[in-house]
Coordinates of C-alpha atoms in Angstrom, one line a residue:
Chain A
X18 CA -270.4 -1.5 -73.8
X19 CA -269.7 -2.8 -77.2
X20 CA -273.2 -3.7 -78.0
X21 CA -274.2 -0.2 -78.6
X22 CA -271.6 0.3 -81.2
X23 CA -272.5 -2.8 -83.3
X24 CA -273.7 -1.7 -86.7
X25 CA -277.3 -2.6 -86.9
X26 CA -277.8 -1.0 -90.3
X27 CA -276.9 -2.7 -93.5
X28 CA -274.5 -1.0 -95.8
X29 CA -276.7 0.0 -98.7
X30 CA -276.0 -1.7 -102.0
X31 CA -273.9 0.5 -104.2
X32 CA -276.1 -0.3 -107.2
X33 CA -279.0 1.7 -105.8
X34 CA -278.5 5.1 -107.5
X35 CA -282.1 5.9 -108.4
X36 CA -282.1 9.1 -106.5
X37 CA -278.5 10.1 -106.5
X38 CA -278.3 13.8 -106.2
X39 CA -275.0 15.3 -107.1
X40 CA -273.6 17.5 -104.4
X41 CA -271.5 20.5 -105.6
X42 CA -267.9 19.8 -105.7
X43 CA -265.6 21.8 -103.5
X44 CA -263.6 23.1 -106.5
X45 CA -265.9 25.8 -107.6
X46 CA -267.9 27.5 -104.9
X47 CA -271.5 27.5 -106.1
X48 CA -273.7 30.5 -106.1
X49 CA -276.0 30.7 -103.1
X50 CA -279.1 30.1 -105.2
X51 CA -277.6 26.9 -106.7
X52 CA -276.7 25.6 -103.3
X53 CA -280.1 26.4 -101.9
X54 CA -281.8 24.3 -104.6
X55 CA -279.3 21.5 -104.2
X56 CA -279.8 21.4 -100.5
X57 CA -283.5 21.6 -100.9
X58 CA -283.5 18.7 -103.3
X59 CA -281.3 16.7 -101.0
X60 CA -283.6 17.4 -98.1
X61 CA -286.6 16.3 -100.1
X62 CA -285.0 13.2 -101.4
X63 CA -283.2 12.1 -98.2
X64 CA -284.2 14.2 -95.3
X65 CA -285.7 12.4 -92.3
X66 CA -285.7 12.4 -88.6
X67 CA -282.1 12.8 -87.5
X68 CA -280.8 13.9 -90.9
X69 CA -280.9 17.4 -92.3
X70 CA -279.2 19.0 -95.2
X71 CA -278.2 22.6 -94.8
X72 CA -276.0 25.0 -96.7
X73 CA -273.0 25.7 -94.5
X74 CA -273.2 29.5 -93.7
X75 CA -269.5 30.0 -93.9
X76 CA -268.5 28.3 -97.2
X77 CA -271.9 27.6 -98.7
X78 CA -271.2 24.0 -99.4
X79 CA -274.1 21.7 -98.6
X80 CA -273.6 19.8 -95.4
X81 CA -275.5 16.9 -93.9
X82 CA -276.3 17.1 -90.2
X83 CA -276.8 13.8 -88.6
X84 CA -278.2 13.6 -85.1
X85 CA -279.4 10.8 -82.8
X86 CA -281.8 10.8 -79.9
X87 CA -279.3 11.2 -77.1
X88 CA -278.0 14.5 -78.5
X89 CA -274.9 13.3 -80.4
X90 CA -274.5 14.9 -83.7
X91 CA -272.2 14.8 -86.7
X92 CA -271.7 17.3 -89.6
X93 CA -270.6 15.9 -92.9
X94 CA -269.6 18.2 -95.7
X95 CA -270.9 16.7 -98.9
X96 CA -268.6 18.4 -101.4
X97 CA -265.6 16.4 -100.4
X98 CA -266.9 14.0 -97.8
X99 CA -265.2 15.6 -94.8
X100 CA -266.7 15.1 -91.4
X101 CA -266.3 18.6 -90.0
X102 CA -267.9 18.1 -86.6
X103 CA -268.6 15.2 -84.3
X104 CA -270.2 16.0 -81.0
X105 CA -271.0 12.9 -79.0
X106 CA -272.8 13.0 -75.7
X107 CA -270.0 12.5 -73.2
X108 CA -271.5 13.9 -69.9
X109 CA -274.7 13.1 -68.2
X110 CA -275.9 16.6 -68.3
X111 CA -278.5 18.2 -70.5
X112 CA -276.0 19.7 -72.8
X113 CA -273.3 17.2 -72.3
X114 CA -272.0 17.0 -75.9
X115 CA -268.4 17.9 -76.6
X116 CA -266.7 18.5 -79.9
X117 CA -264.2 15.7 -80.6
X118 CA -262.8 16.9 -83.9
X119 CA -260.3 19.7 -84.5
X120 CA -260.9 21.9 -87.4
X121 CA -259.2 25.1 -88.7
X122 CA -260.4 27.5 -91.2
X123 CA -258.6 26.8 -94.5
X124 CA -257.2 29.4 -96.9
X125 CA -260.2 29.7 -99.3
X126 CA -262.8 29.8 -96.6
X127 CA -263.0 26.0 -96.4
X128 CA -262.3 23.9 -93.4
X129 CA -259.4 21.6 -92.7
X130 CA -259.2 18.9 -90.2
X131 CA -262.0 16.7 -89.0
X132 CA -262.2 13.2 -90.3
X133 CA -261.5 12.6 -93.9
X134 CA -260.6 9.8 -96.4
X135 CA -257.5 9.6 -98.4
X136 CA -257.5 7.2 -101.2
X137 CA -254.6 7.0 -103.7
X138 CA -254.0 4.7 -106.6
X139 CA -250.5 3.4 -106.9
X140 CA -249.3 2.8 -110.3
X141 CA -245.8 1.7 -111.1
X142 CA -244.7 3.0 -114.4
X143 CA -242.9 0.5 -116.6
X144 CA -239.9 2.6 -117.2
X145 CA -238.6 2.0 -113.7
X146 CA -239.4 5.5 -112.4
X147 CA -240.8 3.9 -109.3
X148 CA -244.4 3.8 -108.0
X149 CA -246.3 7.0 -108.3
X150 CA -249.5 7.5 -106.5
X151 CA -252.3 9.7 -107.6
X152 CA -255.2 10.7 -105.5
X153 CA -258.4 9.1 -106.5
X154 CA -260.5 11.7 -104.7
X155 CA -259.2 15.0 -106.1
X156 CA -262.0 16.8 -107.8
X157 CA -264.3 13.8 -107.3
X158 CA -267.8 14.9 -106.9
X159 CA -269.4 12.9 -104.1
X160 CA -273.0 12.2 -104.6
X161 CA -275.4 11.1 -101.9
X162 CA -276.4 7.7 -102.9
X163 CA -278.5 6.5 -100.0
X164 CA -279.3 7.2 -96.4
X165 CA -280.6 4.9 -93.6
X166 CA -281.7 5.5 -90.1
X167 CA -283.7 3.9 -87.4
X168 CA -285.0 7.2 -86.2
X169 CA -283.6 7.0 -82.7
X170 CA -280.1 5.8 -82.3
X171 CA -278.4 5.4 -85.7
X172 CA -278.2 7.4 -88.9
X173 CA -276.2 6.5 -92.0
X174 CA -275.3 8.4 -95.1
X175 CA -273.7 6.8 -98.1
X176 CA -271.7 9.0 -100.5
X177 CA -270.5 7.6 -103.8
X178 CA -268.3 8.5 -106.7
X179 CA -266.9 6.7 -109.7
X180 CA -263.3 7.2 -110.7
X181 CA -262.4 5.4 -113.9
X182 CA -263.1 1.8 -113.3
X183 CA -263.4 2.1 -109.6
X184 CA -266.6 2.5 -107.8
X185 CA -266.0 4.2 -104.4
X186 CA -268.5 4.4 -101.6
X187 CA -268.0 6.3 -98.4
X188 CA -270.4 5.5 -95.7
X189 CA -270.6 7.7 -92.6
X190 CA -272.7 6.4 -89.7
X191 CA -273.6 8.0 -86.4
X192 CA -274.6 6.0 -83.3
X193 CA -275.3 7.0 -79.8
X194 CA -271.8 6.2 -78.6
X195 CA -269.7 6.0 -81.7
X196 CA -269.3 7.1 -85.3
X197 CA -268.1 5.0 -88.1
X198 CA -266.5 5.9 -91.5
X199 CA -266.2 3.1 -94.0
X200 CA -264.8 3.0 -97.5
X201 CA -265.8 0.4 -100.1
X202 CA -263.9 0.2 -103.4
X203 CA -265.2 -1.9 -106.2
X204 CA -263.1 -2.7 -109.2
X205 CA -265.4 -2.8 -112.2
X206 CA -262.6 -2.9 -114.7
X207 CA -260.5 -5.6 -116.1
X208 CA -257.1 -4.9 -114.5
X209 CA -256.1 -5.1 -110.8
X210 CA -255.7 -1.9 -109.0
X211 CA -253.3 -1.0 -106.2
X212 CA -254.5 1.4 -103.6
X213 CA -253.2 3.1 -100.5
X214 CA -255.7 4.5 -98.2
X215 CA -256.2 6.2 -94.9
X216 CA -258.9 7.7 -92.7
X217 CA -257.3 10.6 -90.9
X218 CA -259.0 12.1 -87.9
X219 CA -258.0 15.2 -86.2
X220 CA -258.9 14.8 -82.5
X221 CA -258.9 17.7 -80.1
X222 CA -257.3 17.7 -76.7
X223 CA -257.3 20.2 -73.9
X224 CA -253.6 20.6 -73.3
X225 CA -250.4 19.4 -74.8
X226 CA -249.0 17.9 -71.7
X227 CA -252.0 15.7 -70.9
X228 CA -252.3 14.0 -74.2
X229 CA -251.5 10.4 -74.6
X230 CA -252.6 7.3 -76.4
X231 CA -253.0 3.9 -74.8
X232 CA -253.0 0.4 -76.3
X233 CA -250.0 0.4 -78.6
X234 CA -247.6 -1.4 -76.4
X235 CA -245.6 -4.0 -78.2
X236 CA -246.4 -2.6 -81.6
X237 CA -243.6 -1.8 -84.0
X238 CA -243.5 1.7 -85.4
X239 CA -241.4 3.9 -87.6
X240 CA -241.4 7.5 -88.6
X241 CA -243.4 8.1 -91.7
X242 CA -245.0 11.1 -93.3
X243 CA -248.7 11.1 -93.5
X244 CA -250.4 10.6 -96.8
X245 CA -251.0 13.9 -98.6
X246 CA -254.5 15.1 -98.0
X247 CA -256.2 18.3 -98.9
X248 CA -257.9 18.4 -95.6
X249 CA -254.9 17.7 -93.5
X250 CA -253.8 20.4 -91.1
X251 CA -250.2 19.4 -91.3
X252 CA -248.7 18.7 -94.6
X253 CA -246.4 15.7 -95.0
X254 CA -243.3 17.9 -95.0
X255 CA -244.4 19.8 -91.9
X256 CA -245.3 16.5 -90.1
X257 CA -241.8 15.1 -90.7
X258 CA -239.9 18.2 -89.5
X259 CA -238.0 17.4 -86.4
X260 CA -238.5 19.6 -83.4
X261 CA -235.8 21.2 -81.3
X262 CA -235.3 18.9 -78.3
X263 CA -235.6 22.1 -76.2
X264 CA -236.7 21.2 -72.7
X265 CA -237.5 17.6 -73.3
X266 CA -234.8 15.3 -72.1
X267 CA -237.1 12.4 -71.5
X268 CA -237.8 9.8 -74.0
X269 CA -235.7 8.4 -76.8
X270 CA -235.1 10.4 -79.9
X271 CA -237.5 9.9 -82.7
X272 CA -236.2 7.1 -85.0
X273 CA -235.2 8.0 -88.5
X274 CA -237.6 7.1 -91.3
X275 CA -237.4 3.5 -92.2
X276 CA -236.0 2.4 -88.8
X277 CA -238.5 0.2 -86.9
X278 CA -238.7 0.3 -83.1
X279 CA -241.1 -1.4 -80.8
X280 CA -243.4 0.7 -78.5
X281 CA -242.4 -0.1 -74.9
X282 CA -244.8 2.0 -73.0
X283 CA -248.4 1.3 -72.0
X284 CA -249.1 5.0 -72.5
X285 CA -247.6 6.8 -75.4
X286 CA -247.3 10.4 -74.4
X287 CA -247.5 12.8 -77.3
X288 CA -246.0 16.0 -76.1
X289 CA -243.4 16.1 -78.7
X290 CA -243.7 16.2 -82.4
X291 CA -244.1 12.8 -83.9
X292 CA -245.3 11.3 -87.2
X293 CA -245.4 7.6 -86.9
X294 CA -247.0 4.5 -88.4
X295 CA -247.7 1.7 -86.0
X296 CA -247.9 -1.5 -88.0
X297 CA -246.3 -4.8 -88.6
X298 CA -243.2 -4.1 -90.8
X299 CA -243.8 -5.1 -94.4
X300 CA -241.0 -7.7 -94.3
X301 CA -242.6 -9.3 -91.4
X302 CA -245.8 -9.7 -93.2
X303 CA -244.2 -12.1 -95.7
X304 CA -243.5 -14.6 -93.0
X305 CA -245.7 -17.6 -92.4
X306 CA -247.0 -16.2 -89.2
X307 CA -246.4 -12.9 -87.5
X308 CA -247.7 -11.0 -84.4
X309 CA -250.6 -8.9 -85.4
X310 CA -250.7 -5.2 -84.5
X311 CA -253.3 -3.9 -82.1
X312 CA -256.7 -3.3 -83.7
X313 CA -257.6 -0.3 -81.5
X314 CA -256.2 2.3 -79.3
X315 CA -257.6 4.8 -76.9
X316 CA -256.8 8.5 -76.7
X317 CA -256.4 9.9 -73.3
X318 CA -256.9 13.5 -72.4
X319 CA -255.9 14.0 -68.8
X320 CA -257.5 17.4 -68.4
X321 CA -260.9 16.7 -69.7
X322 CA -260.8 13.0 -68.5
X323 CA -262.3 11.8 -71.7
X324 CA -261.0 9.0 -73.8
X325 CA -262.0 7.9 -77.3
X326 CA -261.2 4.6 -78.8
X327 CA -260.2 4.3 -82.4
X328 CA -260.9 1.0 -84.0
X329 CA -259.4 -0.1 -87.3
X330 CA -261.1 -2.7 -89.4
X331 CA -259.8 -3.7 -92.8
X332 CA -256.8 -1.4 -92.6
X333 CA -253.3 -2.7 -91.8
X334 CA -251.6 0.2 -90.2
X335 CA -252.3 3.0 -87.7
X336 CA -251.0 6.4 -88.4
X337 CA -250.3 8.7 -85.5
X338 CA -249.1 12.3 -85.6
X339 CA -248.8 15.0 -83.0
X340 CA -247.8 18.5 -83.8
X341 CA -245.7 19.1 -80.7
X342 CA -244.7 22.8 -80.5
X343 CA -246.3 23.6 -83.8
X344 CA -249.9 23.2 -82.6
X345 CA -250.5 26.8 -81.8
X346 CA -250.2 27.8 -85.4
X347 CA -253.5 25.9 -85.9
X348 CA -255.7 27.1 -83.2
X349 CA -255.5 27.1 -79.4
X350 CA -256.3 23.4 -78.8
X351 CA -253.8 20.6 -79.0
X352 CA -254.7 18.0 -81.5
X353 CA -253.6 14.6 -82.9
X354 CA -253.9 13.6 -86.5
X355 CA -254.4 9.9 -86.4
X356 CA -256.3 7.0 -87.9
X357 CA -256.1 3.6 -89.6
X358 CA -254.4 3.4 -92.9
X359 CA -253.1 0.9 -95.5
X360 CA -250.2 3.0 -96.6
X361 CA -247.1 0.9 -96.2
X362 CA -248.2 -2.0 -98.5
X363 CA -250.7 -1.2 -101.2
X364 CA -253.9 -3.1 -101.2
X365 CA -254.6 -5.0 -104.5
X366 CA -258.2 -4.9 -105.7
X367 CA -258.7 -7.5 -108.4
X368 CA -261.3 -7.0 -111.2
X369 CA -264.7 -7.8 -109.8
X370 CA -263.5 -7.7 -106.2
X371 CA -264.3 -5.1 -103.6
X372 CA -262.2 -3.9 -100.7
X373 CA -263.8 -2.6 -97.5
X374 CA -262.3 -0.9 -94.6
X375 CA -263.6 1.2 -91.8
X376 CA -262.7 3.3 -88.8
X377 CA -264.9 3.6 -85.7
X378 CA -264.5 6.2 -83.1
X379 CA -266.3 5.1 -80.0
X380 CA -266.2 6.0 -76.3
X381 CA -267.2 4.8 -72.9
X382 CA -267.2 8.1 -71.2
X383 CA -270.8 7.9 -70.1
Chain B
X7 CA -255.1 -29.3 -88.1
X8 CA -258.5 -30.1 -86.6
X9 CA -261.9 -28.8 -87.7
X10 CA -262.5 -25.1 -88.2
X11 CA -264.3 -23.7 -85.2
X12 CA -267.6 -22.0 -85.5
X13 CA -268.4 -18.8 -83.7
X14 CA -272.0 -17.9 -83.0
X15 CA -272.6 -14.2 -82.7
X16 CA -275.4 -13.5 -80.3
X17 CA -276.1 -10.6 -82.7
X18 CA -277.4 -13.1 -85.2
X19 CA -275.3 -11.9 -88.0
X20 CA -276.6 -13.5 -91.1
X21 CA -275.2 -13.1 -94.6
X22 CA -273.4 -14.9 -97.2
X23 CA -269.6 -14.7 -97.9
X24 CA -268.6 -11.3 -99.1
X25 CA -267.4 -12.4 -102.5
X26 CA -270.7 -13.7 -103.5
X27 CA -273.6 -11.6 -102.5
X28 CA -274.6 -8.1 -101.5
X29 CA -273.9 -7.0 -97.9
X30 CA -275.9 -8.5 -95.1
X31 CA -278.7 -6.7 -93.3
X32 CA -276.7 -6.9 -90.2
X33 CA -273.0 -6.6 -90.6
X34 CA -270.3 -5.7 -92.9
X35 CA -267.2 -7.6 -93.5
X36 CA -264.3 -5.6 -92.4
X37 CA -261.6 -7.9 -91.5
X38 CA -259.0 -6.7 -89.0
X39 CA -257.2 -10.0 -88.8
X40 CA -255.9 -9.5 -92.3
X41 CA -252.5 -9.9 -90.7
X42 CA -252.4 -13.6 -90.1
X43 CA -249.3 -13.8 -92.1
X44 CA -250.9 -16.5 -94.1
X45 CA -249.0 -16.2 -97.4
X46 CA -250.5 -15.3 -100.7
X47 CA -251.6 -18.9 -101.6
X48 CA -253.9 -18.8 -98.7
X49 CA -255.6 -15.6 -99.5
X50 CA -258.7 -17.4 -100.8
X51 CA -258.9 -19.5 -97.7
X52 CA -258.6 -16.4 -95.5
X53 CA -261.4 -14.7 -97.4
X54 CA -263.6 -17.7 -96.8
X55 CA -262.8 -17.8 -93.2
X56 CA -264.3 -14.4 -92.7
X57 CA -267.4 -15.1 -94.6
X58 CA -270.4 -15.1 -92.2
X59 CA -272.9 -17.9 -92.4
X60 CA -276.3 -18.0 -90.9
X61 CA -276.0 -17.4 -87.2
X62 CA -272.4 -18.5 -87.3
X63 CA -269.2 -16.9 -88.2
X64 CA -266.1 -18.9 -88.7
X65 CA -263.7 -17.3 -86.3
X66 CA -260.5 -18.8 -87.2
X67 CA -259.6 -21.2 -89.9
X68 CA -256.0 -21.5 -89.2
X69 CA -255.4 -23.8 -92.2
X70 CA -252.0 -25.3 -91.5
X71 CA -249.3 -23.6 -93.6
X72 CA -248.7 -26.9 -95.3
X73 CA -250.7 -30.0 -94.8
X74 CA -248.1 -32.3 -93.2
X75 CA -244.8 -30.8 -92.3
X76 CA -245.1 -27.9 -90.0
X77 CA -242.3 -25.6 -91.2
X78 CA -239.0 -25.5 -93.0
X79 CA -236.0 -27.0 -91.3
X80 CA -234.3 -23.6 -90.7
X81 CA -237.2 -22.2 -88.6
X82 CA -237.2 -23.3 -85.0
X83 CA -240.2 -25.1 -83.9
X84 CA -242.9 -22.9 -82.4
X85 CA -246.5 -23.0 -81.6
X86 CA -248.9 -20.6 -83.3
X87 CA -251.7 -19.1 -81.2
X88 CA -254.7 -17.1 -82.0
X89 CA -256.2 -15.1 -79.2
X90 CA -259.8 -14.0 -79.4
X91 CA -260.9 -10.9 -77.5
X92 CA -264.1 -11.1 -75.5
X93 CA -265.5 -8.1 -77.3
X94 CA -266.2 -8.3 -81.0
X95 CA -265.2 -5.5 -83.3
X96 CA -268.0 -3.0 -84.0
X97 CA -269.0 -4.8 -87.2
X98 CA -269.5 -8.1 -85.5
X99 CA -266.3 -9.9 -86.6
X100 CA -264.1 -11.4 -83.9
X101 CA -261.1 -9.4 -82.8
X102 CA -258.3 -12.0 -83.2
X103 CA -254.6 -11.5 -82.6
X104 CA -251.9 -14.0 -83.7
X105 CA -248.7 -14.8 -81.8
X106 CA -246.1 -17.4 -82.1
X107 CA -244.0 -18.8 -79.3
X108 CA -241.6 -21.5 -78.3
X109 CA -243.3 -24.4 -76.6
X110 CA -242.5 -25.3 -73.0
X111 CA -243.6 -22.1 -71.4
X112 CA -246.7 -21.4 -69.4
X113 CA -249.6 -19.9 -71.4
X114 CA -249.6 -16.9 -69.0
X115 CA -246.0 -16.1 -70.0
X116 CA -246.8 -16.3 -73.7
X117 CA -249.7 -14.0 -73.3
X118 CA -248.0 -11.4 -71.2
X119 CA -244.9 -11.3 -73.4
X120 CA -247.2 -10.8 -76.4
X121 CA -249.1 -8.1 -74.7
X122 CA -252.3 -10.0 -74.9
X123 CA -254.9 -9.0 -72.3
X124 CA -255.0 -11.9 -69.9
X125 CA -256.2 -10.5 -66.7
X126 CA -258.7 -7.9 -67.9
X127 CA -259.7 -5.7 -65.0
X128 CA -257.4 -7.7 -62.6
X129 CA -254.3 -6.5 -64.4
X130 CA -253.4 -4.0 -61.8
X131 CA -250.8 -4.4 -59.0
X132 CA -251.8 -7.0 -56.4
X133 CA -255.2 -7.8 -58.0
X134 CA -253.8 -11.0 -59.2
X135 CA -251.4 -13.5 -57.8
X136 CA -248.9 -13.2 -60.7
X137 CA -248.8 -16.9 -61.6
X138 CA -249.1 -18.4 -58.1
X139 CA -252.2 -20.4 -58.9
X140 CA -254.2 -19.0 -56.1
X141 CA -256.4 -16.2 -57.4
X142 CA -258.2 -17.7 -60.3
X143 CA -258.2 -14.5 -62.4
X144 CA -256.1 -15.8 -65.4
X145 CA -258.9 -17.9 -66.8
X146 CA -258.8 -18.6 -70.5
X147 CA -261.0 -20.8 -72.6
X148 CA -259.2 -23.3 -74.9
X149 CA -261.3 -23.4 -78.1
X150 CA -258.9 -25.5 -80.2
X151 CA -255.7 -27.2 -79.4
X152 CA -256.3 -28.4 -75.9
X153 CA -254.2 -31.5 -76.5
X154 CA -251.2 -29.3 -76.7
X155 CA -251.6 -28.1 -73.1
X156 CA -250.4 -30.0 -70.1
X157 CA -253.2 -31.7 -68.2
X158 CA -255.1 -29.9 -65.5
X159 CA -253.3 -29.6 -62.2
X160 CA -255.0 -30.2 -58.9
X161 CA -255.1 -26.5 -58.3
X162 CA -256.9 -25.9 -61.6
X163 CA -259.4 -28.7 -60.9
X164 CA -260.2 -27.1 -57.6
X165 CA -260.5 -23.5 -58.8
X166 CA -262.4 -24.4 -62.0
X167 CA -264.7 -27.0 -60.4
X168 CA -267.9 -25.1 -61.3
X169 CA -266.7 -23.7 -64.7
X170 CA -266.9 -25.2 -68.2
X171 CA -264.5 -28.0 -68.9
X172 CA -262.7 -26.0 -71.7
X173 CA -261.6 -23.3 -69.3
X174 CA -258.0 -23.4 -68.0
X175 CA -255.8 -21.3 -65.7
X176 CA -253.2 -19.7 -68.0
X177 CA -250.6 -19.7 -65.2
X178 CA -250.9 -23.5 -64.7
X179 CA -251.1 -24.6 -68.2
X180 CA -247.9 -25.3 -70.1
X181 CA -247.9 -25.1 -73.9
X182 CA -246.3 -28.3 -75.1
X183 CA -242.5 -28.6 -74.9
X184 CA -239.5 -27.1 -76.6
X185 CA -240.0 -28.8 -79.9
X186 CA -243.8 -28.6 -80.1
X187 CA -245.4 -27.3 -83.2
X188 CA -249.1 -26.7 -83.7
X189 CA -251.9 -24.3 -83.4
X190 CA -254.2 -23.2 -80.7
X191 CA -257.1 -20.9 -80.4
X192 CA -257.5 -19.3 -77.0
X193 CA -260.4 -17.2 -75.9
X194 CA -259.4 -14.4 -73.5
X195 CA -261.6 -13.5 -70.6
X196 CA -264.3 -16.1 -71.2
X197 CA -266.4 -14.8 -68.4
X198 CA -266.8 -11.5 -70.3
X199 CA -267.3 -12.8 -73.8
X200 CA -270.6 -12.1 -75.6
X201 CA -270.3 -14.6 -78.4
X202 CA -270.5 -18.4 -78.3
X203 CA -268.4 -21.1 -79.7
X204 CA -270.0 -23.9 -81.6
X205 CA -268.1 -27.1 -82.3

């Protein structure tokens, strides 16, 4: 039940940087010797039961491997903070762990997919050219700031980086039945900052026809491209491409961008290609009171029978994208790119304030 | 509009409000009910209402939009409701959803139209009596705003004889009348909730 997914660990204070060890950035692949020493120093500084630092054999980037007593494990690539593997225990067998995340090999040997963070700063230029957003995480070197674990059922790693006047923390936690990714942004400057952010997860499904999402009934949605992300499998342009109707006569046509419709089905089947944001429309949010959007939804995979619940905390919108017919370009499994986001209306972080938001992937399959 | 209600987490969350001190040992302050539609002037109030205090979290401080007059003349009168799920969010904060509705309807209709989970596991076909007042599965707990609901019917008194006094059957309780305005906090599925409400 929910008690097992309650965070028992405190989020480490961001001021604790005594033993911050800089992980090599993904930009320049390090030499094997350099990686070995970095991983070794990380292991010495932070390694403990349930947390190992290894150099990823494929790309060479240092990766943290978190594991808990029941066999669930999570791999976190330290260079760019991408969760490349999450294998929770979902069956009551000895080896009952199953990979939840979908990854594909990227062009330069890296990996795309998994669960990653997108954080952009929106700055409106005075000359009226409109808001431009720049990614805060490009080229940012994530450093391991702190780890925490209770040695049995929970492990937590905090990565941090500082970009200008913003102190950004990314905390990844693994529990027996869930995993949580949280972002904390502190504004140490003197001017307010506007951010758009998303946590995008690529979740794997057995077959295209058995993929659905439950829990979004009554929520307004509109077509919207995903935020641009280096780790994204589908680029924003690809995600918005309309698919040929082909054999699908069922279901209404996908609304144009900017047109809001309300989800009418209990189960949103995701056979066709969609790229949607489920949220309360920004105009609605200005009213005195408005109906809030659901805070969680469950993915359904009819063929494996497993469901995973995605919970959004601190974010305002839920982004949902399915590749439809394009999925076979990216591996043989169907996948969804989904996750909570604050992308329609930027979040304002005033000087001295902090903004926190998190996504939790949990399951009741056991 | 009445006192703010206190919510005791059985998890014993203890910390100070997020704006003031480092994170608590137990929980973090992600707030998913950032969508209360309380306008910008109430941002500060909203932040306080999610600050956790020792063994108590203020679940909802609905803070009336304006102290006296409910809303502008153009807007039709409606009742604002906050529905609290029996399960807290993973970080220990309550999972609240806001809806607004015309008065005069049964609470069950308001909840079903707003896609709020009323029946829980009894939502399936024929597992509940769909508003007939015979099955006793549509129980809700009224945390705040009970004066807006119609008095208990005989059917309710019978079915809820052994239950706490704040519990109502949503299919028997009418929310005010056509012109009512006000706020209510409703706890869904009180038999399954893991937190407690302190007054």
